[in-house]
PDB file of C-alpha atoms in Angstrom:
ATOM      1  CA  ILE A   1      41.772  84.553 132.005  1.00 88.00           C
ATOM      2  CA  THR A   2      41.470  85.436 135.236  1.00 87.00           C
ATOM      3  CA  GLY A   3      38.393  87.445 135.679  1.00 85.00           C
ATOM      4  CA  LYS A   4      36.766  89.538 134.310  1.00 86.00           C
ATOM      5  CA  ALA A   5      38.797  92.681 133.245  1.00 88.00           C
ATOM      6  CA  ASP A   6      40.758  89.912 131.234  1.00 91.00           C
ATOM      7  CA  LEU A   7      37.869  89.723 128.903  1.00 91.00           C
ATOM      8  CA  ALA A   8      38.877  92.779 127.511  1.00 90.00           C
ATOM      9  CA  GLY A   9      39.395  92.252 123.766  1.00 92.00           C
ATOM     10  CA  LYS A  10      38.793  88.590 124.100  1.00 94.00           C
ATOM     11  CA  VAL A  11      35.590  87.365 122.674  1.00 96.00           C
ATOM     12  CA  ALA A  12      32.655  85.632 124.788  1.00 96.00           C
ATOM     13  CA  SER A  13      30.014  83.026 123.135  1.00 96.00           C
ATOM     14  CA  VAL A  14      26.268  83.775 125.286  1.00 95.00           C
ATOM     15  CA  GLN A  15      22.926  82.332 124.769  1.00 95.00           C
ATOM     16  CA  THR A  16      20.711  85.226 122.901  1.00 96.00           C
ATOM     17  CA  GLY A  17      18.868  87.414 125.228  1.00 94.00           C
ATOM     18  CA  THR A  18      19.946  86.254 128.130  1.00 92.00           C
ATOM     19  CA  THR A  19      21.964  88.107 130.979  1.00 90.00           C
ATOM     20  CA  ALA A  20      24.536  87.009 129.645  1.00 92.00           C
ATOM     21  CA  GLU A  21      24.760  89.074 126.737  1.00 94.00           C
ATOM     22  CA  SER A  22      23.529  91.969 127.955  1.00 93.00           C
ATOM     23  CA  GLY A  23      25.551  91.641 131.199  1.00 90.00           C
ATOM     24  CA  CYS A  24      28.738  91.140 128.414  1.00 92.00           C
ATOM     25  CA  GLN A  25      27.531  94.180 126.159  1.00 93.00           C
ATOM     26  CA  ASP A  26      27.562  96.521 129.010  1.00 92.00           C
ATOM     27  CA  GLU A  27      31.108  96.106 130.566  1.00 90.00           C
ATOM     28  CA  GLY A  28      31.959  96.621 126.857  1.00 91.00           C
ATOM     29  CA  ILE A  29      33.273  92.322 126.045  1.00 93.00           C
ATOM     30  CA  ASP A  30      32.717  90.965 122.546  1.00 95.00           C
ATOM     31  CA  VAL A  31      30.169  88.333 121.706  1.00 96.00           C
ATOM     32  CA  GLN A  32      28.925  86.162 119.595  1.00 97.00           C
ATOM     33  CA  ALA A  33      25.115  85.431 120.507  1.00 97.00           C
ATOM     34  CA  PHE A  34      23.990  81.924 119.453  1.00 97.00           C
ATOM     35  CA  ALA A  35      20.113  80.859 119.787  1.00 97.00           C
ATOM     36  CA  ALA A  36      20.603  78.198 121.667  1.00 93.00           C
ATOM     37  CA  ASN A  37      23.009  77.374 125.180  1.00 89.00           C
ATOM     38  CA  ALA A  38      24.283  74.463 123.406  1.00 89.00           C
ATOM     39  CA  ASP A  39      26.352  76.041 120.412  1.00 95.00           C
ATOM     40  CA  ALA A  40      27.372  78.732 122.756  1.00 93.00           C
ATOM     41  CA  LYS A  41      28.607  75.744 124.720  1.00 91.00           C
ATOM     42  CA  ALA A  42      30.240  74.411 120.854  1.00 93.00           C
ATOM     43  CA  ALA A  43      31.973  77.260 120.707  1.00 96.00           C
ATOM     44  CA  LEU A  44      34.417  76.991 123.819  1.00 93.00           C
ATOM     45  CA  THR A  45      34.801  73.457 123.782  1.00 91.00           C
ATOM     46  CA  THR A  46      35.923  73.319 119.645  1.00 94.00           C
ATOM     47  CA  GLY A  47      38.287  76.617 120.325  1.00 94.00           C
ATOM     48  CA  LYS A  48      36.184  79.557 118.522  1.00 97.00           C
ATOM     49  CA  VAL A  49      35.835  82.049 121.596  1.00 97.00           C
ATOM     50  CA  ASP A  50      37.482  82.583 124.586  1.00 96.00           C
ATOM     51  CA  ALA A  51      34.704  82.185 127.167  1.00 94.00           C
ATOM     52  CA  TRP A  52      31.909  81.070 127.621  1.00 93.00           C
ATOM     53  CA  VAL A  53      29.561  83.009 129.672  1.00 93.00           C
ATOM     54  CA  VAL A  54      26.578  80.784 131.186  1.00 91.00           C
ATOM     55  CA  ASP A  55      25.251  80.336 134.655  1.00 86.00           C
ATOM     56  CA  ASN A  56      27.338  78.930 137.306  1.00 81.00           C
ATOM     57  CA  GLU A  57      25.831  75.856 137.994  1.00 81.00           C
ATOM     58  CA  VAL A  58      25.575  74.883 134.273  1.00 83.00           C
ATOM     59  CA  ALA A  59      29.473  75.607 134.298  1.00 84.00           C
ATOM     60  CA  LEU A  60      30.559  73.675 136.250  1.00 83.00           C
ATOM     61  CA  ALA A  61      28.715  71.074 135.123  1.00 83.00           C
ATOM     62  CA  LEU A  62      30.769  71.695 131.716  1.00 82.00           C
ATOM     63  CA  SER A  63      34.030  71.509 133.712  1.00 82.00           C
ATOM     64  CA  ALA A  64      33.324  68.608 134.893  1.00 83.00           C
ATOM     65  CA  GLU A  65      32.514  66.887 131.491  1.00 81.00           C
ATOM     66  CA  GLN A  66      35.534  68.290 130.398  1.00 77.00           C
ATOM     67  CA  ASN A  67      38.205  67.175 132.784  1.00 76.00           C
ATOM     68  CA  GLY A  68      40.175  70.036 133.393  1.00 74.00           C
ATOM     69  CA  LYS A  69      40.162  71.585 129.820  1.00 81.00           C
ATOM     70  CA  THR A  70      37.517  74.201 131.323  1.00 84.00           C
ATOM     71  CA  VAL A  71      37.826  76.023 134.366  1.00 85.00           C
ATOM     72  CA  VAL A  72      34.918  77.958 136.202  1.00 86.00           C
ATOM     73  CA  LEU A  73      36.213  81.574 137.504  1.00 86.00           C
ATOM     74  CA  ASP A  74      35.050  82.321 140.903  1.00 81.00           C
ATOM     75  CA  GLU A  75      34.120  85.992 139.669  1.00 82.00           C
ATOM     76  CA  ALA A  76      30.424  86.164 138.852  1.00 81.00           C
ATOM     77  CA  MET A  77      29.596  87.945 135.567  1.00 81.00           C
ATOM     78  CA  THR A  78      26.401  89.087 136.957  1.00 79.00           C
ATOM     79  CA  GLN A  79      24.165  88.281 139.878  1.00 76.00           C
ATOM     80  CA  GLU A  80      20.953  88.208 139.338  1.00 76.00           C
ATOM     81  CA  PRO A  81      17.829  85.888 141.289  1.00 74.00           C
ATOM     82  CA  TYR A  82      16.459  82.563 139.725  1.00 76.00           C
ATOM     83  CA  ALA A  83      12.511  83.046 139.044  1.00 82.00           C
ATOM     84  CA  PHE A  84       9.470  80.553 138.982  1.00 88.00           C
ATOM     85  CA  CYS A  85       6.475  80.370 136.594  1.00 92.00           C
ATOM     86  CA  PHE A  86       2.986  79.159 136.534  1.00 95.00           C
ATOM     87  CA  ARG A  87       0.755  78.341 134.090  1.00 95.00           C
ATOM     88  CA  LYS A  88      -1.700  80.987 133.692  1.00 95.00           C
ATOM     89  CA  GLY A  89      -5.104  80.327 136.075  1.00 96.00           C
ATOM     90  CA  SER A  90      -3.707  78.685 138.872  1.00 96.00           C
ATOM     91  CA  GLU A  91      -3.754  81.627 141.305  1.00 96.00           C
ATOM     92  CA  ASP A  92      -4.553  79.622 144.083  1.00 97.00           C
ATOM     93  CA  LEU A  93      -0.840  77.613 143.468  1.00 97.00           C
ATOM     94  CA  THR A  94       1.105  80.494 142.907  1.00 96.00           C
ATOM     95  CA  LEU A  95       0.189  82.141 146.246  1.00 96.00           C
ATOM     96  CA  ALA A  96       0.607  79.327 148.359  1.00 97.00           C
ATOM     97  CA  PHE A  97       4.007  78.952 146.182  1.00 96.00           C
ATOM     98  CA  ASN A  98       4.767  82.449 147.065  1.00 94.00           C
ATOM     99  CA  GLU A  99       3.929  82.408 151.175  1.00 96.00           C
ATOM    100  CA  ILE A 100       6.609  79.377 151.390  1.00 96.00           C
ATOM    101  CA  ILE A 101       9.100  81.418 149.513  1.00 94.00           C
ATOM    102  CA  ASP A 102       9.292  84.399 151.188  1.00 93.00           C
ATOM    103  CA  ALA A 103       8.907  81.962 154.482  1.00 96.00           C
ATOM    104  CA  MET A 104      12.322  80.531 153.548  1.00 96.00           C
ATOM    105  CA  ILE A 105      13.887  84.196 152.422  1.00 93.00           C
ATOM    106  CA  ARG A 106      12.474  85.588 155.957  1.00 94.00           C
ATOM    107  CA  ASP A 107      14.159  82.747 157.976  1.00 96.00           C
ATOM    108  CA  GLY A 108      17.192  82.336 156.389  1.00 95.00           C
ATOM    109  CA  ARG A 109      16.432  78.351 154.931  1.00 96.00           C
ATOM    110  CA  MET A 110      17.128  79.895 151.108  1.00 94.00           C
ATOM    111  CA  GLN A 111      20.231  81.413 151.954  1.00 94.00           C
ATOM    112  CA  ALA A 112      21.039  77.871 153.642  1.00 96.00           C
ATOM    113  CA  ILE A 113      19.641  75.683 150.709  1.00 94.00           C
ATOM    114  CA  PHE A 114      22.383  77.912 148.316  1.00 89.00           C
ATOM    115  CA  ASP A 115      25.025  77.684 150.910  1.00 91.00           C
ATOM    116  CA  SER A 116      24.615  74.204 151.048  1.00 93.00           C
ATOM    117  CA  TYR A 117      25.340  73.512 147.444  1.00 82.00           C
ATOM    118  CA  GLY A 118      28.002  76.651 146.955  1.00 79.00           C
ATOM    119  CA  VAL A 119      26.277  78.637 145.072  1.00 76.00           C
ATOM    120  CA  PRO A 120      26.239  81.909 145.465  1.00 76.00           C
ATOM    121  CA  TYR A 121      22.764  83.543 146.400  1.00 81.00           C
ATOM    122  CA  VAL A 122      20.548  86.649 145.622  1.00 79.00           C
ATOM    123  CA  ALA A 123      17.652  87.739 147.173  1.00 79.00           C
ATOM    124  CA  PRO A 124      14.849  89.546 145.449  1.00 78.00           C
ATOM    125  CA  GLU A 125      13.842  92.815 146.662  1.00 74.00           C
ATOM    126  CA  MET A 126      10.748  92.165 149.269  1.00 65.00           C
TER     127      MET A 126
END
């Protein structure tokens, strides 16, 4: 498996209710969905599925743990922005946070942070 196209006829483990699940289904990839990502990971490491579709950073951490027994593909399955949530009633904190994040997006600092870690960055619609 070297890319998305190679998953045709294979089974990928995913966490139920995630964009990994819907993205695979949209691509016509057979999925085995698990309530917990740890179980989706175990399905891959025990050979019950052909691939595990999960966030890039999680996949990289697993691959490092596996000492070369797994590989993270260069081709992303999906691209989506990260999100933050705050406790209800935290309007002041939310406003201050949003102002800082907006400024970092506008001046390129957010892109630079992602670039420094080699992580794909998907800018939110402003």
